[in-house]
Tab-separated table of C-alpha atoms in Angstrom:
chain	number	residue	atom	x	y	z
A	37	UNK	CA	43.474	161.775	137.694
A	38	UNK	CA	39.329	162.226	138.182
A	39	UNK	CA	37.578	159.566	140.322
A	40	UNK	CA	35.255	157.257	138.690
A	41	UNK	CA	32.532	158.855	140.658
A	42	UNK	CA	32.934	162.085	139.661
A	43	UNK	CA	33.702	161.829	136.028
A	44	UNK	CA	31.206	161.090	133.185
A	45	UNK	CA	32.501	160.781	129.753
A	46	UNK	CA	31.581	161.826	126.452
A	47	UNK	CA	32.251	159.385	124.265
A	48	UNK	CA	31.116	160.600	120.950
A	49	UNK	CA	34.932	161.657	119.852
A	50	UNK	CA	36.528	159.176	121.722
A	51	UNK	CA	34.763	157.050	118.809
A	52	UNK	CA	37.029	154.790	117.294
A	53	UNK	CA	36.711	155.873	113.816
A	54	UNK	CA	38.151	158.812	114.624
A	55	UNK	CA	41.100	157.493	115.732
A	56	UNK	CA	43.782	156.561	113.435
A	57	UNK	CA	44.458	152.940	112.389
A	58	UNK	CA	46.965	152.213	114.584
A	59	UNK	CA	45.855	153.912	118.083
A	60	UNK	CA	43.895	151.655	120.406
A	61	UNK	CA	41.791	153.986	122.721
A	62	UNK	CA	43.053	153.627	126.052
A	63	UNK	CA	40.596	152.195	129.097
A	64	UNK	CA	39.135	155.666	130.608
A	65	UNK	CA	37.340	155.586	133.611
A	66	UNK	CA	33.897	156.939	134.219
A	67	UNK	CA	31.257	156.664	135.992
A	68	UNK	CA	28.944	156.683	132.637
A	69	UNK	CA	29.486	157.510	128.761
A	70	UNK	CA	27.423	159.526	127.242
A	71	UNK	CA	27.353	159.960	123.568
A	72	UNK	CA	25.234	162.417	120.796
A	73	UNK	CA	24.801	158.321	118.348
A	74	UNK	CA	23.708	160.737	115.384
A	75	UNK	CA	26.686	162.920	116.056
A	76	UNK	CA	28.796	160.033	114.703
A	77	UNK	CA	28.008	160.560	111.343
A	78	UNK	CA	25.878	163.735	111.223
A	79	UNK	CA	25.973	166.962	113.368
A	80	UNK	CA	22.728	168.405	112.275
A	81	UNK	CA	20.473	166.577	114.551
A	82	UNK	CA	21.530	165.423	118.393
A	83	UNK	CA	20.194	162.809	120.322
A	84	UNK	CA	21.436	159.896	122.052
A	85	UNK	CA	22.040	157.790	124.795
A	86	UNK	CA	23.899	156.970	128.048
A	87	UNK	CA	25.467	154.164	129.459
A	88	UNK	CA	26.089	154.622	133.336
A	89	UNK	CA	27.439	152.315	136.274
A	90	UNK	CA	24.617	150.160	138.363
A	91	UNK	CA	25.380	152.475	141.368
A	92	UNK	CA	23.255	155.501	143.063
A	93	UNK	CA	26.017	157.403	143.685
A	94	UNK	CA	26.069	157.103	139.211
A	95	UNK	CA	22.057	157.311	138.681
A	96	UNK	CA	21.765	160.474	141.044
A	97	UNK	CA	24.550	162.302	139.166
A	98	UNK	CA	22.991	161.127	135.616
A	99	UNK	CA	20.036	162.796	137.023
A	100	UNK	CA	20.556	165.817	137.768
A	101	UNK	CA	21.828	165.870	133.577
A	102	UNK	CA	18.171	163.968	132.333
A	103	UNK	CA	16.387	165.803	134.490
A	104	UNK	CA	16.622	169.231	132.622
A	105	UNK	CA	17.036	167.293	128.634
A	106	UNK	CA	14.059	165.277	129.133
A	107	UNK	CA	11.871	168.202	130.396
A	108	UNK	CA	8.751	170.135	128.014
A	109	UNK	CA	11.049	173.117	127.810
A	110	UNK	CA	13.491	171.319	126.082
A	111	UNK	CA	11.546	169.377	124.198
A	112	UNK	CA	10.425	166.150	124.483
A	113	UNK	CA	11.358	163.006	122.398
A	114	UNK	CA	8.475	161.040	120.525
A	115	UNK	CA	8.017	157.476	120.254
A	116	UNK	CA	9.322	157.239	116.937
A	117	UNK	CA	11.931	158.869	116.693
A	118	UNK	CA	12.611	156.996	119.927
A	119	UNK	CA	12.389	153.722	117.402
A	120	UNK	CA	14.706	155.121	114.723
A	121	UNK	CA	17.322	156.034	117.381
A	122	UNK	CA	17.488	152.464	118.417
A	123	UNK	CA	17.195	150.905	114.352
A	124	UNK	CA	20.400	153.676	114.420
A	125	UNK	CA	21.849	151.649	116.807
A	126	UNK	CA	20.932	148.748	116.297
A	127	UNK	CA	22.778	149.092	112.667
A	128	UNK	CA	25.624	150.521	114.548
A	129	UNK	CA	26.123	147.347	117.371
A	130	UNK	CA	25.030	144.650	114.336
A	131	UNK	CA	29.079	143.790	113.484
A	132	UNK	CA	31.973	144.460	115.311
A	133	UNK	CA	34.699	146.945	114.401
A	134	UNK	CA	37.129	144.197	113.360
A	135	UNK	CA	34.754	142.877	110.878
A	136	UNK	CA	35.852	145.590	107.870
A	137	UNK	CA	32.533	145.405	106.351
A	138	UNK	CA	31.213	146.870	109.485
A	139	UNK	CA	29.288	150.506	110.304
A	140	UNK	CA	32.149	151.985	112.003
A	141	UNK	CA	34.992	150.170	110.307
A	142	UNK	CA	32.849	151.827	107.307
A	143	UNK	CA	32.947	154.915	108.377
A	144	UNK	CA	36.835	155.214	110.510
A	145	UNK	CA	37.189	154.601	106.086
A	146	UNK	CA	35.922	157.130	105.831
A	147	UNK	CA	37.594	159.469	108.089
A	148	UNK	CA	40.527	159.027	106.795
A	149	UNK	CA	40.336	159.809	103.607
A	150	UNK	CA	38.310	163.276	104.794
A	151	UNK	CA	41.190	163.592	107.134
A	152	UNK	CA	43.387	162.610	104.393
A	153	UNK	CA	42.769	165.395	101.954
A	154	UNK	CA	42.671	167.587	103.978
A	155	UNK	CA	45.726	167.775	105.595
A	156	UNK	CA	47.656	167.748	101.730
A	157	UNK	CA	45.861	170.951	101.148
A	158	UNK	CA	47.138	172.198	104.457
A	159	UNK	CA	50.047	171.545	103.917
A	160	UNK	CA	49.985	173.266	100.455
A	161	UNK	CA	48.790	176.462	102.529
A	162	UNK	CA	51.292	175.931	105.227
A	163	UNK	CA	54.015	176.561	102.646
A	164	UNK	CA	52.554	179.320	101.021
A	165	UNK	CA	52.775	180.936	105.222
A	166	UNK	CA	49.274	181.414	105.094
A	167	UNK	CA	46.655	178.827	107.201
A	168	UNK	CA	48.444	175.862	109.563
A	169	UNK	CA	46.792	172.489	111.144
A	170	UNK	CA	47.516	173.078	114.919
A	171	UNK	CA	50.299	170.649	115.131
A	172	UNK	CA	51.102	172.531	118.588
A	173	UNK	CA	47.938	171.203	120.488
A	174	UNK	CA	47.032	168.450	117.518
A	175	UNK	CA	49.556	166.530	117.249
A	176	UNK	CA	48.401	163.050	115.607
A	177	UNK	CA	46.371	163.309	112.476
A	178	UNK	CA	43.824	161.179	111.601
A	179	UNK	CA	42.279	161.584	115.369
A	180	UNK	CA	39.442	162.897	116.303
A	181	UNK	CA	36.328	164.645	114.100
A	182	UNK	CA	37.265	168.081	114.019
A	183	UNK	CA	41.405	170.129	112.381
A	184	UNK	CA	42.099	172.660	114.879
A	185	UNK	CA	44.036	175.059	113.118
A	186	UNK	CA	45.277	178.909	112.883
A	187	UNK	CA	45.758	181.638	110.539
A	188	UNK	CA	50.182	182.795	110.249
A	189	UNK	CA	52.203	185.705	111.307
A	190	UNK	CA	51.722	187.014	108.609
A	191	UNK	CA	47.694	187.275	108.677
A	192	UNK	CA	47.113	187.061	113.020
A	193	UNK	CA	44.675	189.771	113.911
A	194	UNK	CA	43.644	190.672	110.098
A	195	UNK	CA	40.661	187.952	110.872
A	196	UNK	CA	37.650	189.933	111.302
A	197	UNK	CA	34.410	189.067	112.954
A	198	UNK	CA	31.982	187.917	110.094
A	199	UNK	CA	28.757	187.247	112.142
A	200	UNK	CA	27.707	183.328	113.469
A	201	UNK	CA	30.678	182.833	114.946
A	202	UNK	CA	32.205	182.083	111.190
A	203	UNK	CA	35.794	181.955	109.993
A	204	UNK	CA	36.696	185.645	107.995
A	205	UNK	CA	39.470	183.255	106.347
A	206	UNK	CA	37.522	180.566	105.279
A	207	UNK	CA	34.187	181.663	104.144
A	208	UNK	CA	35.347	184.861	102.605
A	209	UNK	CA	38.724	183.391	100.649
A	210	UNK	CA	37.670	179.436	100.495
A	211	UNK	CA	34.223	180.180	100.286
A	212	UNK	CA	33.034	177.621	103.270
A	213	UNK	CA	31.906	178.422	106.448
A	214	UNK	CA	33.781	176.702	109.563
A	215	UNK	CA	33.647	178.103	113.025
A	216	UNK	CA	36.459	179.907	114.291
A	217	UNK	CA	37.300	179.369	117.525
A	218	UNK	CA	36.565	183.182	119.512
A	219	UNK	CA	33.891	180.551	121.710
A	220	UNK	CA	36.524	177.957	122.316
A	221	UNK	CA	39.104	180.676	124.429
A	222	UNK	CA	36.334	180.813	127.768
A	223	UNK	CA	38.567	184.282	128.985
A	224	UNK	CA	41.882	182.614	127.889
A	225	UNK	CA	44.330	184.980	125.802
A	226	UNK	CA	45.416	183.914	122.578
A	227	UNK	CA	47.513	185.538	122.042
A	228	UNK	CA	49.485	183.855	125.320
A	229	UNK	CA	48.724	180.227	123.360
A	230	UNK	CA	52.281	179.877	122.569
A	231	UNK	CA	51.744	181.068	118.656
A	232	UNK	CA	52.676	184.433	118.422
A	233	UNK	CA	52.263	187.800	120.692
A	234	UNK	CA	49.047	189.673	117.851
A	235	UNK	CA	47.540	186.135	117.221
A	236	UNK	CA	43.763	186.862	118.213
A	237	UNK	CA	40.714	184.293	118.578
A	238	UNK	CA	39.183	185.178	115.254
A	239	UNK	CA	42.707	183.413	113.518
A	240	UNK	CA	41.665	180.366	114.855
A	241	UNK	CA	39.477	178.114	113.162
A	242	UNK	CA	37.237	174.394	113.440
A	243	UNK	CA	36.812	172.269	110.819
A	244	UNK	CA	34.639	169.044	111.317
A	245	UNK	CA	34.705	165.998	109.149
A	246	UNK	CA	31.163	164.768	109.537
A	247	UNK	CA	29.958	166.085	105.612
A	248	UNK	CA	30.567	163.390	102.521
A	249	UNK	CA	34.043	163.099	101.104
A	250	UNK	CA	33.382	165.231	97.899
A	251	UNK	CA	32.753	167.869	100.878
A	252	UNK	CA	36.432	168.103	101.268
A	253	UNK	CA	38.136	167.338	98.213
A	254	UNK	CA	36.228	170.433	97.135
A	255	UNK	CA	37.290	172.131	99.829
A	256	UNK	CA	40.629	170.792	99.707
A	257	UNK	CA	40.940	171.391	95.845
A	258	UNK	CA	40.195	175.292	96.992
A	259	UNK	CA	42.498	175.333	99.194
A	260	UNK	CA	45.481	174.616	97.430
A	261	UNK	CA	44.182	177.016	93.988
A	262	UNK	CA	44.026	180.342	96.751
A	263	UNK	CA	47.246	179.145	98.999
A	264	UNK	CA	49.516	178.650	95.920
A	265	UNK	CA	48.523	181.845	94.078
A	266	UNK	CA	47.181	184.720	96.596
A	267	UNK	CA	45.422	186.414	93.405
A	268	UNK	CA	43.457	184.013	92.431
A	269	UNK	CA	39.448	183.448	93.266
A	270	UNK	CA	37.484	180.056	93.912
A	271	UNK	CA	36.247	179.383	90.590
């Protein structure tokens, strides 16, 4: 277990809205929590805050991070942007999560709706032997802001590098642009992951769940269409 004084935690995804309804997030001991506030509802812009323990060690460690982030080279944060972020924070914290009308509780409801649509679509594709959720590591539905998936054995090694870290299957066949996870392996060999000897890093995908529910309803429809009939075209 990492000592608390050396543990800076990412609070972006360790968040009530990204947890199953029957799951209680553990009390992880960190010297600070860094959160990109806007990431909890948008993947387009990130700006956030860091909560720190009131100790010299925590302040020194955090300064090494913020000293780079707040440099002119990275673009200083404007006063109006800062005030806007404070408004977002106030709205998020206005009501407790236990209140069904709170911002965070409403977000979790939406996240669960998106998960439900995609789990159903992936089940159709898995039954067809095409693509499946990466249950080897992602064994809890509704947990997290991403769905990790990979191609199934018949298609291992067939994914091409189409650029921009885009998934060949999702962009070419489904018509949605999701990441392949080629950059996530960091030198590890996917063939040794336990899925199959012929799988490559281009056969893995990461689907984020930050868009509107209707976006995933349409994607789920397309996935069911192309997985139910290999001759089908997305319409």
